[in-house]
Short mmCIF file of C-alpha atoms in Angstrom, two decimals:
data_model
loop_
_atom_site.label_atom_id
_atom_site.label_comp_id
_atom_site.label_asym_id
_atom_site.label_seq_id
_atom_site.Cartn_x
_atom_site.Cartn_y
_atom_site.Cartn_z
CA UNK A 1 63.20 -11.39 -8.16
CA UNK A 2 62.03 -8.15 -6.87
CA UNK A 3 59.70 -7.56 -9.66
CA UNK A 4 58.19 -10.47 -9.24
CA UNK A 5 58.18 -10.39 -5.22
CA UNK A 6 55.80 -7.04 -6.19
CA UNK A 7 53.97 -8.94 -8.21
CA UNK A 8 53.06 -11.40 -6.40
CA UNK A 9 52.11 -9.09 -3.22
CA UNK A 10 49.86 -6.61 -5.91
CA UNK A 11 47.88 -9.84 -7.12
CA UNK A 12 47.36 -11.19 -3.35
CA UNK A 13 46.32 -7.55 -2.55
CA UNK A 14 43.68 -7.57 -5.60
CA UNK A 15 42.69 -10.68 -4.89
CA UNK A 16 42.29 -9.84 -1.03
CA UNK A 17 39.82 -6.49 -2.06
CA UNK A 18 37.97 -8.70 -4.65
CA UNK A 19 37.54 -10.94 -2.10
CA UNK A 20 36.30 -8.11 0.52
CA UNK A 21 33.97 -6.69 -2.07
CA UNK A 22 32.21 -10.00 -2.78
CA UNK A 23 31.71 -10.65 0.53
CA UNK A 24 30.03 -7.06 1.06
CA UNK A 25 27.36 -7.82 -1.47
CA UNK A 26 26.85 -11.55 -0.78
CA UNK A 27 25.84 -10.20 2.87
CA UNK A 28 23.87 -7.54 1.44
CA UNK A 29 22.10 -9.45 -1.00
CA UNK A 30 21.08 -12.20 1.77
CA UNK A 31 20.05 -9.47 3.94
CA UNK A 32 17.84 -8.38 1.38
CA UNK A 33 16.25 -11.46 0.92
CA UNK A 34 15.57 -11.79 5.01
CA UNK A 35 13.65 -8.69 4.74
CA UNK A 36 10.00 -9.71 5.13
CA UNK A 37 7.92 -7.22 3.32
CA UNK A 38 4.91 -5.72 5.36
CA UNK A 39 2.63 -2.91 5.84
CA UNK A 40 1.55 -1.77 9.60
CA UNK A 41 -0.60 0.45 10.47
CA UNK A 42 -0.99 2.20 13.95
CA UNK A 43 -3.43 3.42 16.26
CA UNK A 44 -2.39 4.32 19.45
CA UNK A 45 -0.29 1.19 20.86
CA UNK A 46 -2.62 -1.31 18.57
CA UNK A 47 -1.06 -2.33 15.29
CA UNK A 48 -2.43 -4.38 12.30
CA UNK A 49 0.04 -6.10 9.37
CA UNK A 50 -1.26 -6.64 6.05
CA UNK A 51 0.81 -7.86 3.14
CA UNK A 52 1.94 -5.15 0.76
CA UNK A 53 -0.85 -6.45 -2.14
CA UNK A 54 -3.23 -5.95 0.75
CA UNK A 55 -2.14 -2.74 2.31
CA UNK A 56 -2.22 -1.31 -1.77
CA UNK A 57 -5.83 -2.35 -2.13
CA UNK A 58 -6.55 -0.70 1.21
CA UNK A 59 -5.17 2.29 0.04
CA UNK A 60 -7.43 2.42 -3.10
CA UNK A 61 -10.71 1.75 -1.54
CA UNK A 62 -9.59 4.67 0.96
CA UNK A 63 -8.96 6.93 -1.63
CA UNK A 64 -11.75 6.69 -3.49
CA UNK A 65 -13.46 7.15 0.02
CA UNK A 66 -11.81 10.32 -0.11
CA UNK A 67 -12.11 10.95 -4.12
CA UNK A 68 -15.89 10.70 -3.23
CA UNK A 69 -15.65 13.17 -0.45
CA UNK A 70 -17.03 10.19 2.31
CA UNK A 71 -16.42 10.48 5.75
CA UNK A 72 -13.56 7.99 7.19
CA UNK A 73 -16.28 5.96 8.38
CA UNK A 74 -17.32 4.93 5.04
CA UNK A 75 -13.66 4.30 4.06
CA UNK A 76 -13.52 2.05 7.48
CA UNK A 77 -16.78 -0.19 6.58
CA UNK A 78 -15.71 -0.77 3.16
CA UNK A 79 -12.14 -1.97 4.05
CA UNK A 80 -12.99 -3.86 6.70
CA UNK A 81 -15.79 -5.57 4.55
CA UNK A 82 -13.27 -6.54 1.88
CA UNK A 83 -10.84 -7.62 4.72
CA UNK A 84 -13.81 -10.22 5.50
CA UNK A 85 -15.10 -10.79 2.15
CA UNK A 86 -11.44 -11.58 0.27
CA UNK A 87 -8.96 -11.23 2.66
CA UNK A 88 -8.29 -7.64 0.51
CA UNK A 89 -7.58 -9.89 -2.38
CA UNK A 90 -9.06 -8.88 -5.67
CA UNK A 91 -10.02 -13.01 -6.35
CA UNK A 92 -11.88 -14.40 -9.18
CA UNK A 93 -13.74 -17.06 -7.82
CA UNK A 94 -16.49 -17.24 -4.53
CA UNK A 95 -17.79 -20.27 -2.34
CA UNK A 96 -20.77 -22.46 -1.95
CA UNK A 97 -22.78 -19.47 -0.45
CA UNK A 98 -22.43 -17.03 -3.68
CA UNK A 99 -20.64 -19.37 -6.45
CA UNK A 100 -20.25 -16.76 -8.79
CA UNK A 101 -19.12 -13.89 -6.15
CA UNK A 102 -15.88 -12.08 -7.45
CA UNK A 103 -13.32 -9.32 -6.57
CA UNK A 104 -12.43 -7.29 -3.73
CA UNK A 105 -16.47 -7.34 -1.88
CA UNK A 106 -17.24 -11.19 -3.57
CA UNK A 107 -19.85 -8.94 -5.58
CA UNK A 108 -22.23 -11.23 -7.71
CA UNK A 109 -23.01 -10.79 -11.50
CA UNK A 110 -26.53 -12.76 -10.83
CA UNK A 111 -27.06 -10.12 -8.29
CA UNK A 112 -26.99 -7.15 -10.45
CA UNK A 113 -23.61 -5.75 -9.20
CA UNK A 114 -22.08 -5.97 -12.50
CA UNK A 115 -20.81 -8.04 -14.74
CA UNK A 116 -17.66 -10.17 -14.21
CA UNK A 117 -15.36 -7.91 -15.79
CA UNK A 118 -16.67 -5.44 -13.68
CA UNK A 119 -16.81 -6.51 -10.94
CA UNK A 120 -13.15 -7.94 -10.66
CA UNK A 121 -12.05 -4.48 -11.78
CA UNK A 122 -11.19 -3.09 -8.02
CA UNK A 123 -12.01 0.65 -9.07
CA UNK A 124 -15.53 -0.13 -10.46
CA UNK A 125 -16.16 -3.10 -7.83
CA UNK A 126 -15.45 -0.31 -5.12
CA UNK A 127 -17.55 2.47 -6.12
CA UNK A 128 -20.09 -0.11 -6.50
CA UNK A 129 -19.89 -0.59 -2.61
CA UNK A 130 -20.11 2.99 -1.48
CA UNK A 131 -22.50 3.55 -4.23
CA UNK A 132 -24.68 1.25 -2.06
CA UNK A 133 -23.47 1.79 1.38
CA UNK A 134 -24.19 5.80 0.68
CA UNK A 135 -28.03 5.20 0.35
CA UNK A 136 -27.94 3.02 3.91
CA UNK A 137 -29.61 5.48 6.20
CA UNK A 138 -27.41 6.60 9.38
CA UNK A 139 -24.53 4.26 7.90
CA UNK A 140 -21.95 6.98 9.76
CA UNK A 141 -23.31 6.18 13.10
CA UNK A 142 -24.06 2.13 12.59
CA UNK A 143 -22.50 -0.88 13.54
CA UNK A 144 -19.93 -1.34 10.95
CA UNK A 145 -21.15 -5.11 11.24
CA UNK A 146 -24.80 -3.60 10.66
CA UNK A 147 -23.58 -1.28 8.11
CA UNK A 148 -21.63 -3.72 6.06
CA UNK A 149 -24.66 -6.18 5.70
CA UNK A 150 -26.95 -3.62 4.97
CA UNK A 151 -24.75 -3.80 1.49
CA UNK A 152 -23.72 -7.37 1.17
CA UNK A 153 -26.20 -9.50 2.46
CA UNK A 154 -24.23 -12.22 3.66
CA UNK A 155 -24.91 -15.81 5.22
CA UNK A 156 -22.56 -14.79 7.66
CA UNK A 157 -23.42 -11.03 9.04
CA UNK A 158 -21.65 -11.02 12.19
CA UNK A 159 -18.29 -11.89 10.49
CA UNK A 160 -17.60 -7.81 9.76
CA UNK A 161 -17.15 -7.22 13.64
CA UNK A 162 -14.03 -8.74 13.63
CA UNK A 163 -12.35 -6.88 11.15
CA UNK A 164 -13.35 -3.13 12.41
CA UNK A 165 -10.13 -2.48 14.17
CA UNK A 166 -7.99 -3.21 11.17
CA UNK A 167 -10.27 -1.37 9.09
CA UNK A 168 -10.39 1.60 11.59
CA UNK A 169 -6.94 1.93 11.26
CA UNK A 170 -6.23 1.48 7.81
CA UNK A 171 -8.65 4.41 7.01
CA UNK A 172 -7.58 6.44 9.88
CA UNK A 173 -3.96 6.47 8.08
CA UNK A 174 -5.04 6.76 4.75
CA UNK A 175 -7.77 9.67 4.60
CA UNK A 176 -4.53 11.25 6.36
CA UNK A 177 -6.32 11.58 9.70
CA UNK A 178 -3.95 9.73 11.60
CA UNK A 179 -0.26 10.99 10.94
CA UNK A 180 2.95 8.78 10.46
CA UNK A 181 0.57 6.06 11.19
CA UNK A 182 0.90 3.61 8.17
CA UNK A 183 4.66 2.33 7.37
CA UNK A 184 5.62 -0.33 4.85
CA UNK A 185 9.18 -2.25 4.93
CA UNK A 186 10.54 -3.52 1.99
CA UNK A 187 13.00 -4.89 -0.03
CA UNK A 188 14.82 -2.47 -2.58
CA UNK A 189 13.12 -1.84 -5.44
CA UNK A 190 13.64 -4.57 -8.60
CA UNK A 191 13.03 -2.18 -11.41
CA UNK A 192 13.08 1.88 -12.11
CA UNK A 193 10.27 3.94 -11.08
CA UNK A 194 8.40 6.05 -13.48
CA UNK A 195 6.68 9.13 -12.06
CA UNK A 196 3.97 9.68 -14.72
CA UNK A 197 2.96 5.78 -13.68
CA UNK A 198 2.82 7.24 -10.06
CA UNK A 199 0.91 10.11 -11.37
CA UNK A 200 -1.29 7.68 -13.21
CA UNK A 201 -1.99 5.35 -10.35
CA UNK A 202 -2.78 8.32 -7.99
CA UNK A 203 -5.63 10.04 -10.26
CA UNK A 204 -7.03 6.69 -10.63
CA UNK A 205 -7.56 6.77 -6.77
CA UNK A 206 -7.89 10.29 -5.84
CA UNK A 207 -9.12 11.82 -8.90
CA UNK A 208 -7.28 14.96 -10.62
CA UNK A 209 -5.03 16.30 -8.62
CA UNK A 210 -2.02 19.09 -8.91
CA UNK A 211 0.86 16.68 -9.87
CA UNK A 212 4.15 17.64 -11.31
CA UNK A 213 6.10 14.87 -12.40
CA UNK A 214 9.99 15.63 -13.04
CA UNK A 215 13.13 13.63 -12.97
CA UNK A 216 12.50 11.16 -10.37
CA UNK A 217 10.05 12.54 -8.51
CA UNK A 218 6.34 13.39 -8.21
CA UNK A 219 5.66 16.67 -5.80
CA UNK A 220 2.04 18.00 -4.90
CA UNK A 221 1.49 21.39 -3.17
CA UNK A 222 -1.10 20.50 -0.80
CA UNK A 223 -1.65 20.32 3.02
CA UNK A 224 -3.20 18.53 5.80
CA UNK A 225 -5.04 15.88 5.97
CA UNK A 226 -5.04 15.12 2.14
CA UNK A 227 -0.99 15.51 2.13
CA UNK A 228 -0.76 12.88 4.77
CA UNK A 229 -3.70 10.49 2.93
CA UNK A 230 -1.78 10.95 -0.17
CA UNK A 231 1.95 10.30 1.28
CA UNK A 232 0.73 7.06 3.53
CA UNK A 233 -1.07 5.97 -0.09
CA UNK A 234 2.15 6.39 -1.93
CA UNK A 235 4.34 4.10 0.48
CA UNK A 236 1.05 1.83 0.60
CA UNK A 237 2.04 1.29 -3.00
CA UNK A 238 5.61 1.52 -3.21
CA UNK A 239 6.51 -1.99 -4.01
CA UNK A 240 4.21 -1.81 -7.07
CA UNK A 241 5.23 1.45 -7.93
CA UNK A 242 9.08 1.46 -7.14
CA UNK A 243 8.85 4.06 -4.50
CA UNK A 244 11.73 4.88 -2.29
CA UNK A 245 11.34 7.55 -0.46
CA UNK A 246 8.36 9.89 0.77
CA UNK A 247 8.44 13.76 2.16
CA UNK A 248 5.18 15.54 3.85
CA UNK A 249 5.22 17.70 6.59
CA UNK A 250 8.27 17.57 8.54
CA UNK A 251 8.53 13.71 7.89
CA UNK A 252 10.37 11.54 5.41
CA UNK A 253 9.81 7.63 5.08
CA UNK A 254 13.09 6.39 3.20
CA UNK A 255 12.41 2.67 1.87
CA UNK A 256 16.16 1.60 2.37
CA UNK A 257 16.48 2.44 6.46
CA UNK A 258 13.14 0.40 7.41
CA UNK A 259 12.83 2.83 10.19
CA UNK A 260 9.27 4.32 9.42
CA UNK A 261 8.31 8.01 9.35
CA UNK A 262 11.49 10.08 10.39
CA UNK A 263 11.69 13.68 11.19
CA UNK A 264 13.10 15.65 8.47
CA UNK A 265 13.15 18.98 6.57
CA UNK A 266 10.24 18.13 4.46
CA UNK A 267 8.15 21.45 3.75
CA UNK A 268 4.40 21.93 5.41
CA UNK A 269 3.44 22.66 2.01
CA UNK A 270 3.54 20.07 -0.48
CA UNK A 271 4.28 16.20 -0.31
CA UNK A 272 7.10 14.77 -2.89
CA UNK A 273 7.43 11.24 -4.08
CA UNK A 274 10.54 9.74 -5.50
CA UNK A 275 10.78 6.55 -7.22
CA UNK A 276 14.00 4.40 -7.79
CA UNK A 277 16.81 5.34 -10.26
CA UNK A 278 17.33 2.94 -13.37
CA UNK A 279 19.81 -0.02 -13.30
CA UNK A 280 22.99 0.62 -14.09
#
């Protein structure tokens, strides 16, 4: 009777943890799913959300900004012209104005921007922009709204204005001029991370840079301003690229604690990404 009184009490106890521990990660996992994924950016006490495919194609036309060795300006005019042109969607159709506009900057084929491969291929369609926007005399010190149509030519040329702000503040972050300024929250990463995909990703945009890839992380001796452009680029692109934690400067953004750029013991000297662990 004993034995079975003991039993009894060992399976209730089981049962009781099993219990306990389902209940932990059914609240988890519907946390997780409440979590509505975001990118901000930050100037002063001004803030502007894009969605994270957004934010990542922000982050490329900055870098290549940068790549190029163009002043912020630039990066600021192009952004906020693909902000107006395609909502920073790289889309493959246009509208009754250009019907056969495409991509990021609704560049047309018929136009002689490229052909439709080329011009829905965000890299190329970008370059194309500055490659155009860099022969605008005084583009630095125009109107962005000015600046912009001296490129695009569109039916609608005050449009631009209202997207300067957003744009001003994307590039600010993302040349690294503006520190701890750009912060993404997301959900925890579906998949592993694979540095040499980071590593990939981030010549595409920057260009060759000094990039040791090991374990699960990616780490860059560099400083300043192109630490903090390349950091605020990698959480930018962490849902795409499994990213779950960044280091630069005496700052850390963790993906899991959703509470931004934290202080931390991150060295002046180099910036380190780390991507998610596999499944196991």
């Amino acid at each position: 009777m004993r034995r079975l009184r003991r039993t009894i009490i060992l399976l209730l106890a089981l049962a009781l943890v099993a219990g306990a521990i389902y209940a932990v990660v059914t609240v988890l996992q519907r946390s997780e799913t409440l979590v509505t994924e975001r990118c901000v950016a930050v100037v002063g006490s001004d803030s502007y959300e894009l969605a994270t495919d957004q934010a990542a194609n922000a982050a490329l036309i900055t870098a290549i900004a940068v790549q190029r060795g163009l002043p912020p300006r630039a990066a600021t005019i192009a952004v906020a012209t693909a902000m107006q042109e395609s909502k920073l969607r790289n889309i493959g159709h246009g509208d009754e104005v250009g019907p056969d506009s495409r991509g990021l900057f609704q560049q047309r084929p018929s136009q002689g921007w490229g052909t439709e491969a080329e011009v829905t291929d965000p890299v190329y369609a970008t370059n194309a922009f500055y490659d155009h926007l860099v022969k605008v005399p005084g583009y630095e010190t125009m109107a962005i709204t000015d600046a912009a149509q001296a490129v695009q030519h569109s039916a609608y040329p005050q449009a631009y204005a209202q997207q300067e702000a957003m744009g001003r503040a994307y590039a600010s972050a993302l040349t690294g001029h503006s520190e701890r300024a750009l912060d993404c929250t997301l959900r925890a990463a579906d998949a592993a991370g694979d540095p040499n995909a980071v590593v990939a990703a981030m010549t595409t945009a920057f260009g060759s840079l000094p990039a040791v890839a090991q374990g699960r992380t990616v780490q860059l001796n560099i400083t300043g301003a192109q630490a903090w452009a390349l950091a605020q680029w990698a959480v930018a692109n962490a849902k795409d690229l499994s990213v779950t934690q960044v280091d630069v400067a005496g700052a850390s953004w963790n993906r899991q604690d959703h509470k931004g750029w934290q202080d931390s013991a991150a060295g002046s000297g180099s910036v380190t990404i780390t991507v998610s662990a596999p499944k196991t």
